């Protein structure tokens, strides 16, 4: 077995997990911010949730091209 193939496969898996970890941490941060706004009031939290949804959809649209 060629060691370069194994190394490339491990590198690919590591990059995939790192990209997902970054996304998960970003979503967790947004969730904490939205939760903080819900502490002020329900309407404020719903507004923050809408802004967060728009922000995430804009990021996803930019990723797709």
Short mmCIF file of C-alpha atoms in Angstrom, two decimals:
data_model
loop_
_atom_site.label_atom_id
_atom_site.label_comp_id
_atom_site.label_asym_id
_atom_site.label_seq_id
_atom_site.Cartn_x
_atom_site.Cartn_y
_atom_site.Cartn_z
CA UNK A 1 0.00 0.00 0.00
CA UNK A 2 1.29 3.42 -0.90
CA UNK A 3 1.83 5.57 2.19
CA UNK A 4 1.11 8.76 0.22
CA UNK A 5 -2.45 7.59 -0.46
CA UNK A 6 -3.00 6.95 3.24
CA UNK A 7 -1.51 10.33 4.15
CA UNK A 8 -3.68 12.11 1.59
CA UNK A 9 -6.78 10.31 2.84
CA UNK A 10 -6.05 11.26 6.45
CA UNK A 11 -5.39 14.84 5.39
CA UNK A 12 -8.73 14.96 3.56
CA UNK A 13 -10.61 13.57 6.55
CA UNK A 14 -8.90 16.05 8.85
CA UNK A 15 -9.80 19.01 6.65
CA UNK A 16 -13.41 17.81 6.40
CA UNK A 17 -13.70 17.55 10.18
CA UNK A 18 -12.01 20.91 10.69
CA UNK A 19 -14.41 22.61 8.27
CA UNK A 20 -17.39 21.06 10.04
CA UNK A 21 -16.00 21.98 13.46
CA UNK A 22 -15.69 25.59 12.37
CA UNK A 23 -19.29 25.57 11.15
CA UNK A 24 -20.55 23.96 14.34
CA UNK A 25 -18.72 26.50 16.49
CA UNK A 26 -20.14 29.35 14.38
CA UNK A 27 -23.69 28.03 14.73
CA UNK A 28 -23.21 27.53 18.47
CA UNK A 29 -22.03 31.13 18.78
CA UNK A 30 -25.03 32.41 16.86
CA UNK A 31 -27.31 30.30 19.08
CA UNK A 32 -25.79 31.82 22.22
CA UNK A 33 -26.27 35.33 20.87
CA UNK A 34 -29.89 34.62 19.91
CA UNK A 35 -30.50 33.08 23.36
CA UNK A 36 -29.14 36.25 24.91
CA UNK A 37 -31.64 38.31 22.95
CA UNK A 38 -34.45 36.00 24.06
CA UNK A 39 -33.53 36.94 27.64
CA UNK A 40 -34.55 40.54 26.87
CA UNK A 41 -37.93 39.57 25.47
CA UNK A 42 -39.71 37.21 23.14
CA UNK A 43 -40.15 39.74 20.35
CA UNK A 44 -36.50 40.74 20.55
CA UNK A 45 -35.47 37.08 20.43
CA UNK A 46 -37.67 36.35 17.43
CA UNK A 47 -36.20 39.38 15.65
CA UNK A 48 -32.67 38.17 16.44
CA UNK A 49 -33.58 34.67 15.26
CA UNK A 50 -34.78 36.11 11.94
CA UNK A 51 -31.61 38.14 11.53
CA UNK A 52 -29.54 35.03 12.30
CA UNK A 53 -31.48 33.00 9.72
CA UNK A 54 -30.90 35.67 7.07
CA UNK A 55 -27.20 35.86 7.99
CA UNK A 56 -26.77 32.09 7.73
CA UNK A 57 -28.66 31.93 4.42
CA UNK A 58 -26.47 34.70 2.97
CA UNK A 59 -23.34 32.82 4.03
CA UNK A 60 -24.63 29.59 2.48
CA UNK A 61 -25.57 31.40 -0.75
CA UNK A 62 -22.08 32.86 -0.98
CA UNK A 63 -20.52 29.41 -0.42
CA UNK A 64 -22.50 27.94 -3.32
CA UNK A 65 -21.38 30.69 -5.65
#
